[in-house]
């Protein structure tokens, strides 16, 4: 799997996880790296849950303090790629 | 001695009325269909679908149709989280809408309304999820949000957050008395001027392998396999209770506030009594029960002869039904032979910490309609349960104060005197 394919795969997993935890978001057609965390309505608690779900799905452990400055899905995607997700 | 039991309270404070009712039950999630099923004698008890009961002694219960809850939650842009919270959310939403505390569409604006809810088992599904993750994966398997998902006040907190209710929020946990204690507490808060409006009630949803298993292993559940026959309150051939899930919600407010808003009043809370048996962890005591009944009547300023009907705790266990019957006769004396008595658990199942709320909703509907629903499976009455039990058909009652009893493991007793809407 090349880098692009890996990125697409992680993005798809993130979308699956987030669709489950963000029922108030109705339109997922534009979901991608530029989607902001704010637009998904994620607060600090839901981000903790998101990290848990990512670990269960990908095996990659991410500490909460690694994502506190993240603004977008792309930021999370890059970290997971670096950590071997 | 019971004859020496006297209420030490001195009441004459603000009137407390009901301006909203909500229900989520095996008979439906709107009060019209629930009432229709009640008067038609249709039970909500059936084979359990949400768990595989092949290893259990009991395979029946009263489940709320999954689809009803999911569809209603979707209107609030919510997904199912935990059954106790989800059921409470549905019932509370309906009660708040009816009371016009909230409008139909979120977002809601902050309001100084309190939330006092009762539960017996709390967020049982979330606990089960956490236990399972821990035993399968160890501490790292526990979701970071396990604490807010499993804490006992998750239900009241969830309601406060969803509907932006900024009064206090907390839970009352007293087994099967929880919801009645919650309603009574809310009543006192308004009566004594600590709150103007309170969302109160109870919720329990415990049909998961662990919590149902816990109940399955105590000898209180009926082993009768036919769901229509299994729950037989006050019958000599009663064989135990049948569990149910559900939630009931009431919006209480001061009479002054309700009338100033011009909101239709659904009924009134006239009195509340509570006591503790302090005698046995699971066996009830007629002394404690009679004390709570007398206290509630005293506060309401109502004589037993004025009570239109008694909505009993009526679990269909050997112990509860005979002790409750004795307690009623102690308080009502010869009037026991005249006042109609009924049990709703053969319809809803025993919804534990929610039962007092569901059955209070039924009591208020009965007072509105001047009619009480039937008792199911009462063909063979137990002579030890010497009450004036309603038969297999609904009967007319006068629109006058009614008694709602709830008693729980741990010895807690809660009794409400509910009245019809009056000016």
Short mmCIF file of C-alpha atoms in Angstrom, two decimals:
data_model
loop_
_atom_site.label_atom_id
_atom_site.label_comp_id
_atom_site.label_asym_id
_atom_site.label_seq_id
_atom_site.Cartn_x
_atom_site.Cartn_y
_atom_site.Cartn_z
CA UNK A 1 0.00 0.00 0.00
CA UNK A 2 1.53 3.35 -1.04
CA UNK A 3 1.30 6.55 1.02
CA UNK A 4 -1.77 7.84 -0.83
CA UNK A 5 -3.59 4.56 -0.36
CA UNK A 6 -2.66 4.53 3.34
CA UNK A 7 -3.93 8.09 3.73
CA UNK A 8 -7.20 7.20 2.00
CA UNK A 9 -7.59 4.13 4.16
CA UNK A 10 -7.07 6.04 7.41
CA UNK A 11 -9.39 8.79 6.22
CA UNK A 12 -12.11 6.22 5.51
CA UNK A 13 -11.69 4.74 9.00
CA UNK A 14 -11.88 8.18 10.56
CA UNK A 15 -15.05 8.90 8.63
CA UNK A 16 -16.65 5.65 9.81
CA UNK A 17 -15.78 6.39 13.42
CA UNK A 18 -16.92 10.00 13.26
CA UNK A 19 -20.20 9.22 11.52
CA UNK A 20 -21.02 7.04 14.50
CA UNK A 21 -20.22 9.70 17.07
CA UNK A 22 -21.48 12.85 15.29
CA UNK A 23 -25.18 12.23 14.49
CA UNK A 24 -25.87 15.94 14.23
CA UNK A 25 -23.68 16.19 11.10
CA UNK A 26 -25.98 15.51 8.18
CA UNK A 27 -23.75 16.02 5.15
CA UNK A 28 -20.58 13.91 4.94
CA UNK A 29 -20.03 14.39 1.20
CA UNK A 30 -17.31 17.00 1.69
CA UNK A 31 -15.52 15.13 4.50
CA UNK A 32 -11.76 15.20 3.96
CA UNK A 33 -8.44 16.44 5.34
CA UNK A 34 -9.64 20.04 5.34
CA UNK A 35 -12.72 19.27 7.49
CA UNK A 36 -12.28 21.16 10.74
CA UNK A 37 -12.75 19.59 14.15
CA UNK A 38 -14.95 22.54 15.08
CA UNK A 39 -17.34 21.91 12.18
CA UNK A 40 -17.92 18.36 13.45
CA UNK A 41 -18.93 19.71 16.85
CA UNK A 42 -16.23 17.69 18.63
CA UNK A 43 -15.48 18.79 22.19
CA UNK A 44 -12.59 17.59 24.33
CA UNK A 45 -14.59 14.64 25.63
CA UNK A 46 -15.65 13.39 22.22
CA UNK A 47 -12.06 13.74 21.03
CA UNK A 48 -11.00 11.43 23.88
CA UNK A 49 -13.58 8.93 22.67
CA UNK A 50 -12.36 9.40 19.11
CA UNK A 51 -8.78 8.57 20.16
CA UNK A 52 -10.04 5.42 21.86
CA UNK A 53 -11.95 4.36 18.76
CA UNK A 54 -8.90 5.07 16.57
CA UNK A 55 -6.74 2.89 18.82
CA UNK A 56 -9.26 0.06 18.72
CA UNK A 57 -9.53 0.34 14.93
CA UNK A 58 -5.90 0.93 13.95
CA UNK A 59 -3.86 -0.25 16.92
CA UNK A 60 -2.20 3.17 17.09
CA UNK A 61 -2.14 4.77 20.54
CA UNK A 62 -2.44 8.54 20.55
CA UNK A 63 -2.12 10.57 23.74
CA UNK A 64 -4.59 13.38 24.29
CA UNK A 65 -1.79 15.95 24.52
CA UNK A 66 -0.67 15.02 20.99
CA UNK A 67 -3.88 16.35 19.47
CA UNK A 68 -4.70 19.41 21.60
CA UNK A 69 -3.52 21.82 18.90
CA UNK A 70 -5.08 19.98 16.00
CA UNK A 71 -7.53 21.93 13.90
CA UNK A 72 -8.51 19.55 11.13
CA UNK A 73 -9.01 15.92 10.18
CA UNK A 74 -5.90 16.24 8.04
CA UNK A 75 -3.84 16.92 11.18
CA UNK A 76 -5.10 13.69 12.78
CA UNK A 77 -4.54 11.80 9.55
CA UNK A 78 -0.90 12.91 9.32
CA UNK A 79 -0.19 11.88 12.92
CA UNK A 80 -1.66 8.43 12.35
CA UNK A 81 0.43 8.03 9.18
CA UNK A 82 3.59 8.97 11.10
CA UNK A 83 2.71 6.52 13.88
CA UNK A 84 2.11 3.73 11.41
CA UNK A 85 -1.66 3.56 11.35
CA UNK B 1 -47.04 0.15 67.10
CA UNK B 2 -48.55 1.23 63.82
CA UNK B 3 -51.41 3.01 65.60
CA UNK B 4 -48.82 5.30 67.18
CA UNK B 5 -47.28 6.34 63.88
CA UNK B 6 -47.95 9.98 63.28
CA UNK B 7 -46.59 12.44 60.82
CA UNK B 8 -44.46 15.09 62.48
CA UNK B 9 -44.65 17.38 59.50
CA UNK B 10 -46.57 20.59 59.35
CA UNK B 11 -47.65 21.59 55.87
CA UNK B 12 -49.57 24.35 54.26
CA UNK B 13 -47.33 25.68 51.55
CA UNK B 14 -47.35 26.29 47.79
CA UNK B 15 -49.50 24.20 45.52
CA UNK B 16 -47.57 22.01 43.07
CA UNK B 17 -49.15 21.07 39.76
CA UNK B 18 -48.23 18.84 36.83
CA UNK B 19 -47.94 20.58 33.48
CA UNK B 20 -46.29 17.90 31.37
CA UNK B 21 -46.30 14.12 31.15
CA UNK B 22 -43.99 11.88 29.14
CA UNK B 23 -43.68 8.14 28.89
CA UNK B 24 -41.46 5.59 27.19
CA UNK B 25 -42.79 2.10 27.82
CA UNK B 26 -43.42 -1.30 26.36
CA UNK B 27 -46.97 -0.11 25.65
CA UNK B 28 -45.72 2.80 23.55
CA UNK B 29 -44.12 6.21 23.82
CA UNK B 30 -47.19 8.40 23.59
CA UNK B 31 -49.81 8.62 26.29
CA UNK B 32 -52.74 7.95 23.95
CA UNK B 33 -51.52 4.57 22.75
CA UNK B 34 -50.35 3.66 26.25
CA UNK B 35 -53.82 4.42 27.62
CA UNK B 36 -55.55 2.54 24.81
CA UNK B 37 -53.44 -0.55 25.50
CA UNK B 38 -54.08 -0.29 29.23
CA UNK B 39 -57.86 -0.14 28.97
CA UNK B 40 -57.82 -2.87 26.32
CA UNK B 41 -55.89 -5.12 28.72
CA UNK B 42 -52.93 -5.57 26.36
CA UNK B 43 -49.69 -6.39 28.14
CA UNK B 44 -46.32 -5.09 26.99
CA UNK B 45 -44.60 -8.25 28.22
CA UNK B 46 -43.20 -10.59 25.58
CA UNK B 47 -40.21 -12.76 24.69
CA UNK B 48 -36.99 -10.78 25.20
CA UNK B 49 -35.36 -9.79 21.92
CA UNK B 50 -32.41 -7.66 23.00
CA UNK B 51 -30.52 -10.48 24.70
CA UNK B 52 -30.09 -14.19 24.12
CA UNK B 53 -31.83 -15.76 27.11
CA UNK B 54 -31.06 -19.39 26.30
CA UNK B 55 -28.81 -19.67 29.40
CA UNK B 56 -31.21 -17.80 31.65
CA UNK B 57 -34.03 -19.06 33.84
CA UNK B 58 -36.36 -16.41 32.45
CA UNK B 59 -36.82 -15.39 28.83
CA UNK B 60 -39.53 -12.72 28.99
CA UNK B 61 -39.75 -9.05 29.84
CA UNK B 62 -41.36 -5.80 28.79
CA UNK B 63 -39.14 -4.14 26.19
CA UNK B 64 -39.68 -0.78 24.56
CA UNK B 65 -39.57 -1.23 20.77
CA UNK B 66 -36.05 -0.28 19.68
CA UNK B 67 -37.21 1.52 16.58
CA UNK B 68 -39.51 3.86 18.51
CA UNK B 69 -36.61 5.08 20.63
CA UNK B 70 -34.12 5.38 17.77
CA UNK B 71 -36.58 7.33 15.62
CA UNK B 72 -37.43 9.69 18.44
CA UNK B 73 -33.78 10.25 19.34
CA UNK B 74 -33.08 11.09 15.69
CA UNK B 75 -35.51 14.01 15.98
CA UNK B 76 -33.19 15.33 18.69
CA UNK B 77 -30.16 14.59 16.48
CA UNK B 78 -29.02 12.00 18.98
CA UNK B 79 -27.91 8.42 18.59
CA UNK B 80 -28.57 5.72 21.20
CA UNK B 81 -25.99 5.89 24.00
CA UNK B 82 -27.36 3.93 26.91
CA UNK B 83 -30.85 2.56 27.32
CA UNK B 84 -31.59 4.27 30.65
CA UNK B 85 -30.49 7.63 29.27
CA UNK B 86 -32.20 7.12 25.91
CA UNK B 87 -35.55 6.19 27.49
CA UNK B 88 -35.34 9.14 29.88
CA UNK B 89 -34.52 11.44 26.96
CA UNK B 90 -37.66 10.41 25.08
CA UNK B 91 -39.99 10.70 28.08
CA UNK B 92 -38.45 14.01 29.20
CA UNK B 93 -38.64 15.51 25.71
CA UNK B 94 -42.34 14.75 25.52
CA UNK B 95 -43.06 16.11 29.00
CA UNK B 96 -41.09 19.31 28.40
CA UNK B 97 -42.79 19.88 25.04
CA UNK B 98 -46.22 19.33 26.53
CA UNK B 99 -45.48 21.75 29.36
CA UNK B 100 -44.17 24.23 26.78
CA UNK B 101 -40.93 24.50 28.72
CA UNK B 102 -39.14 23.93 25.40
CA UNK B 103 -40.16 24.46 21.83
CA UNK B 104 -40.10 21.69 19.28
CA UNK B 105 -36.79 22.37 17.60
CA UNK B 106 -33.35 22.61 19.21
CA UNK B 107 -31.24 24.56 19.98
CA UNK B 108 -32.82 25.25 23.33
CA UNK B 109 -32.09 28.28 25.46
CA UNK B 110 -31.03 28.03 29.08
CA UNK B 111 -33.81 27.88 31.64
CA UNK B 112 -33.81 27.70 35.41
CA UNK B 113 -35.45 24.27 35.54
CA UNK B 114 -34.14 21.46 37.77
CA UNK B 115 -33.87 17.77 36.92
CA UNK B 116 -34.50 15.15 39.62
CA UNK B 117 -34.68 11.63 38.23
CA UNK B 118 -34.69 8.21 39.81
CA UNK B 119 -33.05 4.99 38.70
CA UNK B 120 -32.49 1.57 40.15
CA UNK B 121 -29.70 0.25 37.96
CA UNK B 122 -28.36 3.41 36.32
CA UNK B 123 -26.64 3.16 32.96
CA UNK B 124 -26.53 -0.62 33.01
CA UNK B 125 -25.54 -1.04 29.36
CA UNK B 126 -22.56 1.28 29.77
CA UNK B 127 -21.43 -0.64 32.82
CA UNK B 128 -21.70 -3.89 30.88
CA UNK B 129 -19.67 -2.44 28.00
CA UNK B 130 -17.00 -1.31 30.44
CA UNK B 131 -16.85 -4.66 32.30
CA UNK B 132 -16.55 -6.50 29.00
CA UNK B 133 -13.79 -4.23 27.68
CA UNK B 134 -11.87 -4.53 30.95
CA UNK B 135 -12.00 -8.30 31.08
CA UNK B 136 -11.17 -8.68 27.39
CA UNK B 137 -8.42 -6.05 27.06
CA UNK B 138 -7.45 -4.97 30.56
CA UNK B 139 -7.31 -1.34 31.76
CA UNK B 140 -6.27 -0.08 28.29
CA UNK B 141 -9.55 -1.39 26.95
CA UNK B 142 -11.59 1.05 28.99
CA UNK B 143 -12.99 3.93 26.99
CA UNK B 144 -11.78 7.33 28.29
CA UNK B 145 -15.38 8.42 28.71
CA UNK B 146 -16.30 5.45 30.90
CA UNK B 147 -16.78 7.67 33.94
CA UNK B 148 -19.32 10.09 32.42
CA UNK B 149 -21.06 7.19 30.69
CA UNK B 150 -21.36 5.07 33.85
CA UNK B 151 -21.83 7.62 36.62
CA UNK B 152 -25.20 7.34 38.30
CA UNK B 153 -26.08 10.92 37.50
CA UNK B 154 -25.46 10.37 33.78
CA UNK B 155 -29.21 10.42 33.19
CA UNK B 156 -30.02 13.70 34.96
CA UNK B 157 -26.84 15.28 33.60
CA UNK B 158 -27.72 14.17 30.08
CA UNK B 159 -31.20 15.67 30.36
CA UNK B 160 -29.84 18.92 31.76
CA UNK B 161 -27.28 19.17 28.93
CA UNK B 162 -29.70 18.28 26.16
CA UNK B 163 -32.44 20.69 27.18
CA UNK B 164 -30.22 23.41 28.75
CA UNK B 165 -31.82 23.13 32.18
CA UNK B 166 -29.73 25.12 34.63
CA UNK B 167 -31.42 24.39 37.95
CA UNK B 168 -29.86 21.59 39.96
CA UNK B 169 -29.62 18.08 38.50
CA UNK B 170 -29.22 14.87 40.45
CA UNK B 171 -30.43 11.31 40.73
CA UNK B 172 -32.28 9.50 43.45
CA UNK B 173 -31.15 5.89 43.77
CA UNK B 174 -33.42 3.84 46.03
CA UNK B 175 -34.20 0.69 44.02
CA UNK B 176 -37.88 0.41 43.10
CA UNK B 177 -38.82 3.51 45.09
CA UNK B 178 -36.44 5.76 43.12
CA UNK B 179 -38.87 7.54 40.82
CA UNK B 180 -41.48 8.12 43.51
CA UNK B 181 -38.77 9.51 45.79
CA UNK B 182 -37.61 11.73 42.90
CA UNK B 183 -41.12 13.05 42.29
CA UNK B 184 -41.60 13.59 46.01
CA UNK B 185 -38.30 15.45 46.27
CA UNK B 186 -39.21 17.64 43.30
CA UNK B 187 -42.62 18.29 44.88
CA UNK B 188 -41.00 19.45 48.10
CA UNK B 189 -38.54 21.70 46.25
CA UNK B 190 -41.41 23.59 44.63
CA UNK B 191 -43.73 23.46 47.63
CA UNK B 192 -41.06 25.02 49.84
CA UNK B 193 -39.99 27.65 47.32
CA UNK B 194 -36.58 26.25 46.30
CA UNK B 195 -37.64 25.81 42.68
CA UNK B 196 -40.38 26.96 40.33
CA UNK B 197 -40.16 24.17 37.76
CA UNK B 198 -38.69 20.67 38.04
CA UNK B 199 -38.43 17.89 35.47
CA UNK B 200 -38.72 14.69 37.48
CA UNK B 201 -39.39 11.00 36.99
CA UNK B 202 -37.44 7.81 36.61
CA UNK B 203 -35.72 5.61 34.08
CA UNK B 204 -34.28 2.11 33.96
CA UNK B 205 -33.03 0.03 31.04
CA UNK B 206 -31.19 -3.09 32.13
CA UNK B 207 -31.84 -5.73 29.47
CA UNK B 208 -28.20 -6.56 29.03
CA UNK B 209 -26.61 -9.94 29.76
CA UNK B 210 -25.07 -8.92 33.09
CA UNK B 211 -27.80 -6.91 34.80
CA UNK B 212 -30.61 -9.15 33.60
CA UNK B 213 -28.50 -12.06 34.80
CA UNK B 214 -28.26 -10.51 38.25
CA UNK B 215 -32.05 -10.34 38.52
CA UNK B 216 -32.47 -13.72 36.86
CA UNK B 217 -30.70 -15.37 39.78
CA UNK B 218 -32.86 -14.10 42.60
CA UNK B 219 -36.12 -15.91 43.28
CA UNK B 220 -38.33 -12.89 42.57
CA UNK B 221 -38.98 -13.42 38.88
CA UNK B 222 -41.92 -15.33 37.47
CA UNK B 223 -40.98 -18.57 35.70
CA UNK B 224 -44.33 -18.71 33.90
CA UNK B 225 -43.36 -18.81 30.23
CA UNK B 226 -46.55 -17.38 28.73
CA UNK B 227 -45.90 -13.60 28.65
CA UNK B 228 -49.60 -12.80 28.95
CA UNK B 229 -49.93 -14.89 32.11
CA UNK B 230 -46.57 -14.42 33.81
CA UNK B 231 -47.25 -11.34 35.93
CA UNK B 232 -50.20 -11.87 38.30
CA UNK B 233 -50.33 -9.18 41.01
CA UNK B 234 -52.47 -10.09 44.05
CA UNK B 235 -53.51 -13.46 42.57
CA UNK B 236 -53.05 -16.56 44.69
CA UNK B 237 -51.25 -18.21 41.80
CA UNK B 238 -48.79 -15.34 41.36
CA UNK B 239 -45.30 -16.58 40.69
CA UNK B 240 -43.13 -13.50 40.86
CA UNK B 241 -42.59 -10.32 38.95
CA UNK B 242 -41.55 -9.74 35.34
CA UNK B 243 -38.94 -7.10 34.54
CA UNK B 244 -39.55 -4.20 32.19
CA UNK B 245 -37.64 -1.20 30.90
CA UNK B 246 -39.06 2.27 30.62
CA UNK B 247 -39.11 5.87 31.70
CA UNK B 248 -41.71 8.30 32.94
CA UNK B 249 -41.30 12.06 33.19
CA UNK B 250 -43.37 14.78 34.83
CA UNK B 251 -42.94 18.53 34.70
CA UNK B 252 -43.92 19.98 38.06
CA UNK B 253 -44.33 23.66 38.71
CA UNK B 254 -45.94 25.97 41.19
CA UNK B 255 -49.64 26.56 40.68
CA UNK B 256 -48.92 30.29 40.41
CA UNK B 257 -46.41 29.80 37.62
CA UNK B 258 -48.62 27.41 35.66
CA UNK B 259 -51.64 29.70 35.86
CA UNK B 260 -49.60 32.78 34.99
CA UNK B 261 -48.33 30.96 31.88
CA UNK B 262 -51.84 29.82 31.03
CA UNK B 263 -50.59 26.28 30.55
CA UNK B 264 -53.08 23.38 30.81
CA UNK B 265 -52.71 21.65 34.18
CA UNK B 266 -52.67 17.85 34.06
CA UNK B 267 -52.97 17.19 37.76
CA UNK B 268 -51.60 18.06 41.15
CA UNK B 269 -49.21 16.60 43.69
CA UNK B 270 -51.06 16.87 46.98
CA UNK B 271 -48.85 15.00 49.38
CA UNK B 272 -45.79 12.82 49.75
CA UNK B 273 -44.68 10.42 52.43
CA UNK B 274 -41.50 8.41 52.80
CA UNK B 275 -39.99 6.09 55.35
CA UNK B 276 -37.43 3.36 55.83
CA UNK B 277 -38.29 -0.07 57.21
CA UNK B 278 -34.89 -0.55 58.84
CA UNK B 279 -35.82 -4.19 59.26
CA UNK B 280 -34.59 -6.25 56.28
CA UNK B 281 -32.69 -5.54 53.07
CA UNK B 282 -35.29 -7.18 50.80
CA UNK B 283 -38.36 -8.13 52.87
CA UNK B 284 -40.89 -5.31 53.17
CA UNK B 285 -42.49 -4.13 56.42
CA UNK B 286 -46.11 -3.11 56.85
CA UNK B 287 -45.04 -0.66 59.56
CA UNK B 288 -42.78 1.33 57.26
CA UNK B 289 -45.27 1.22 54.40
CA UNK B 290 -48.20 2.33 56.55
CA UNK B 291 -46.09 5.15 57.96
CA UNK B 292 -45.35 6.50 54.48
CA UNK B 293 -49.03 6.23 53.46
CA UNK B 294 -50.19 8.10 56.56
CA UNK B 295 -47.57 10.78 56.10
CA UNK B 296 -48.66 11.36 52.49
CA UNK B 297 -52.34 11.51 53.46
CA UNK B 298 -51.58 13.91 56.32
CA UNK B 299 -49.64 16.23 54.06
CA UNK B 300 -52.39 16.19 51.46
CA UNK B 301 -55.00 16.80 54.13
CA UNK B 302 -56.96 13.91 52.69
CA UNK B 303 -58.78 11.21 54.64
CA UNK B 304 -58.61 7.59 53.43
CA UNK B 305 -62.32 7.82 52.72
CA UNK B 306 -61.65 10.52 50.13
CA UNK B 307 -59.20 8.46 48.07
CA UNK B 308 -60.60 7.56 44.64
CA UNK B 309 -58.25 4.64 43.98
CA UNK B 310 -54.90 3.16 44.92
CA UNK B 311 -52.28 2.52 42.26
CA UNK B 312 -50.38 -0.11 44.21
CA UNK B 313 -46.73 -1.14 44.04
CA UNK B 314 -48.18 -4.58 43.20
CA UNK B 315 -45.11 -6.49 42.04
CA UNK B 316 -46.76 -9.93 41.93
CA UNK B 317 -44.20 -11.32 44.35
CA UNK B 318 -45.53 -13.36 47.27
CA UNK B 319 -44.04 -11.04 49.81
CA UNK B 320 -44.86 -7.62 48.37
CA UNK B 321 -48.49 -8.17 47.58
CA UNK B 322 -49.50 -9.61 50.94
CA UNK B 323 -47.55 -7.02 52.96
CA UNK B 324 -48.81 -4.13 50.83
CA UNK B 325 -52.39 -5.38 51.28
CA UNK B 326 -51.89 -5.47 55.05
CA UNK B 327 -50.40 -1.96 55.03
CA UNK B 328 -53.35 -0.61 53.07
CA UNK B 329 -55.82 -2.20 55.47
CA UNK B 330 -53.99 -0.72 58.46
CA UNK B 331 -54.30 2.77 56.97
CA UNK B 332 -57.66 2.48 55.22
CA UNK B 333 -59.37 0.19 57.73
CA UNK B 334 -62.87 -0.80 56.49
CA UNK B 335 -62.58 1.68 53.62
CA UNK B 336 -60.17 -0.87 52.07
CA UNK B 337 -63.24 -2.83 50.94
CA UNK B 338 -64.46 0.13 48.88
CA UNK B 339 -61.46 1.91 47.38
CA UNK B 340 -60.50 0.39 44.00
CA UNK B 341 -56.95 -0.93 43.84
CA UNK B 342 -54.92 -1.81 40.78
CA UNK B 343 -51.41 -2.80 39.72
CA UNK B 344 -49.81 -1.72 36.44
CA UNK B 345 -46.84 -4.08 36.46
CA UNK B 346 -48.68 -6.80 34.54
CA UNK B 347 -48.64 -4.27 31.66
CA UNK B 348 -45.26 -2.48 31.91
CA UNK B 349 -43.38 -5.20 33.75
CA UNK B 350 -41.52 -4.08 36.85
CA UNK B 351 -39.47 -1.17 35.59
CA UNK B 352 -37.68 -0.89 38.96
CA UNK B 353 -36.48 2.68 39.49
CA UNK B 354 -38.79 3.96 36.75
CA UNK B 355 -41.94 2.25 37.99
CA UNK B 356 -43.11 5.04 40.26
CA UNK B 357 -42.97 7.50 37.38
CA UNK B 358 -44.73 5.32 34.82
CA UNK B 359 -47.42 4.44 37.33
CA UNK B 360 -47.81 8.07 38.44
CA UNK B 361 -48.43 8.99 34.81
CA UNK B 362 -51.10 6.28 34.65
CA UNK B 363 -52.63 7.53 37.90
CA UNK B 364 -52.86 11.09 36.56
CA UNK B 365 -54.35 9.87 33.27
CA UNK B 366 -56.89 7.86 35.28
CA UNK B 367 -57.90 10.99 37.21
CA UNK B 368 -58.27 12.97 33.99
CA UNK B 369 -60.43 10.32 32.39
CA UNK B 370 -62.40 9.28 35.47
CA UNK B 371 -61.52 5.68 34.79
CA UNK B 372 -58.89 3.15 35.87
CA UNK B 373 -57.49 0.39 33.68
CA UNK B 374 -58.06 -3.26 34.60
CA UNK B 375 -55.91 -5.68 36.53
CA UNK B 376 -54.57 -8.53 34.44
CA UNK B 377 -54.54 -12.16 35.56
CA UNK B 378 -56.61 -11.58 38.67
CA UNK B 379 -59.04 -14.47 38.24
CA UNK B 380 -57.84 -16.26 41.38
CA UNK B 381 -57.54 -13.59 44.06
CA UNK B 382 -55.37 -14.28 47.07
CA UNK B 383 -57.50 -14.05 50.25
CA UNK B 384 -54.39 -12.66 51.99
CA UNK B 385 -54.56 -9.74 49.55
CA UNK B 386 -57.93 -8.56 50.74
CA UNK B 387 -58.28 -5.45 48.61
CA UNK B 388 -61.06 -4.14 46.38
CA UNK B 389 -59.15 -5.15 43.26
CA UNK B 390 -60.30 -3.88 39.89
CA UNK B 391 -61.25 -6.82 37.68
CA UNK B 392 -60.58 -7.58 34.04
CA UNK B 393 -62.42 -4.50 32.78
CA UNK B 394 -61.71 -0.81 33.36
CA UNK B 395 -64.04 0.88 35.83
CA UNK B 396 -65.22 4.44 36.38
CA UNK B 397 -63.82 6.33 39.36
CA UNK B 398 -64.54 9.71 40.82
CA UNK B 399 -62.05 12.45 39.95
CA UNK B 400 -60.67 12.71 43.45
CA UNK B 401 -57.23 12.24 45.06
CA UNK B 402 -55.47 8.95 44.44
CA UNK B 403 -52.63 7.13 46.19
CA UNK B 404 -49.52 5.88 44.39
CA UNK B 405 -47.33 3.44 46.35
CA UNK B 406 -43.73 2.45 45.70
CA UNK B 407 -41.57 0.22 47.89
CA UNK B 408 -38.04 -0.92 47.30
CA UNK B 409 -35.23 -3.25 48.27
CA UNK B 410 -33.33 -1.55 51.02
CA UNK B 411 -36.53 -0.81 52.90
CA UNK B 412 -37.40 2.51 51.27
CA UNK B 413 -41.07 3.43 50.98
CA UNK B 414 -42.48 6.31 48.94
CA UNK B 415 -46.13 7.30 48.63
CA UNK B 416 -47.65 10.11 46.59
CA UNK B 417 -51.13 11.55 46.81
CA UNK B 418 -52.01 12.73 43.32
CA UNK B 419 -54.98 14.90 42.52
CA UNK B 420 -56.92 15.85 39.39
CA UNK B 421 -56.47 19.28 37.86
CA UNK B 422 -58.55 21.85 39.73
CA UNK B 423 -58.59 25.63 39.81
#
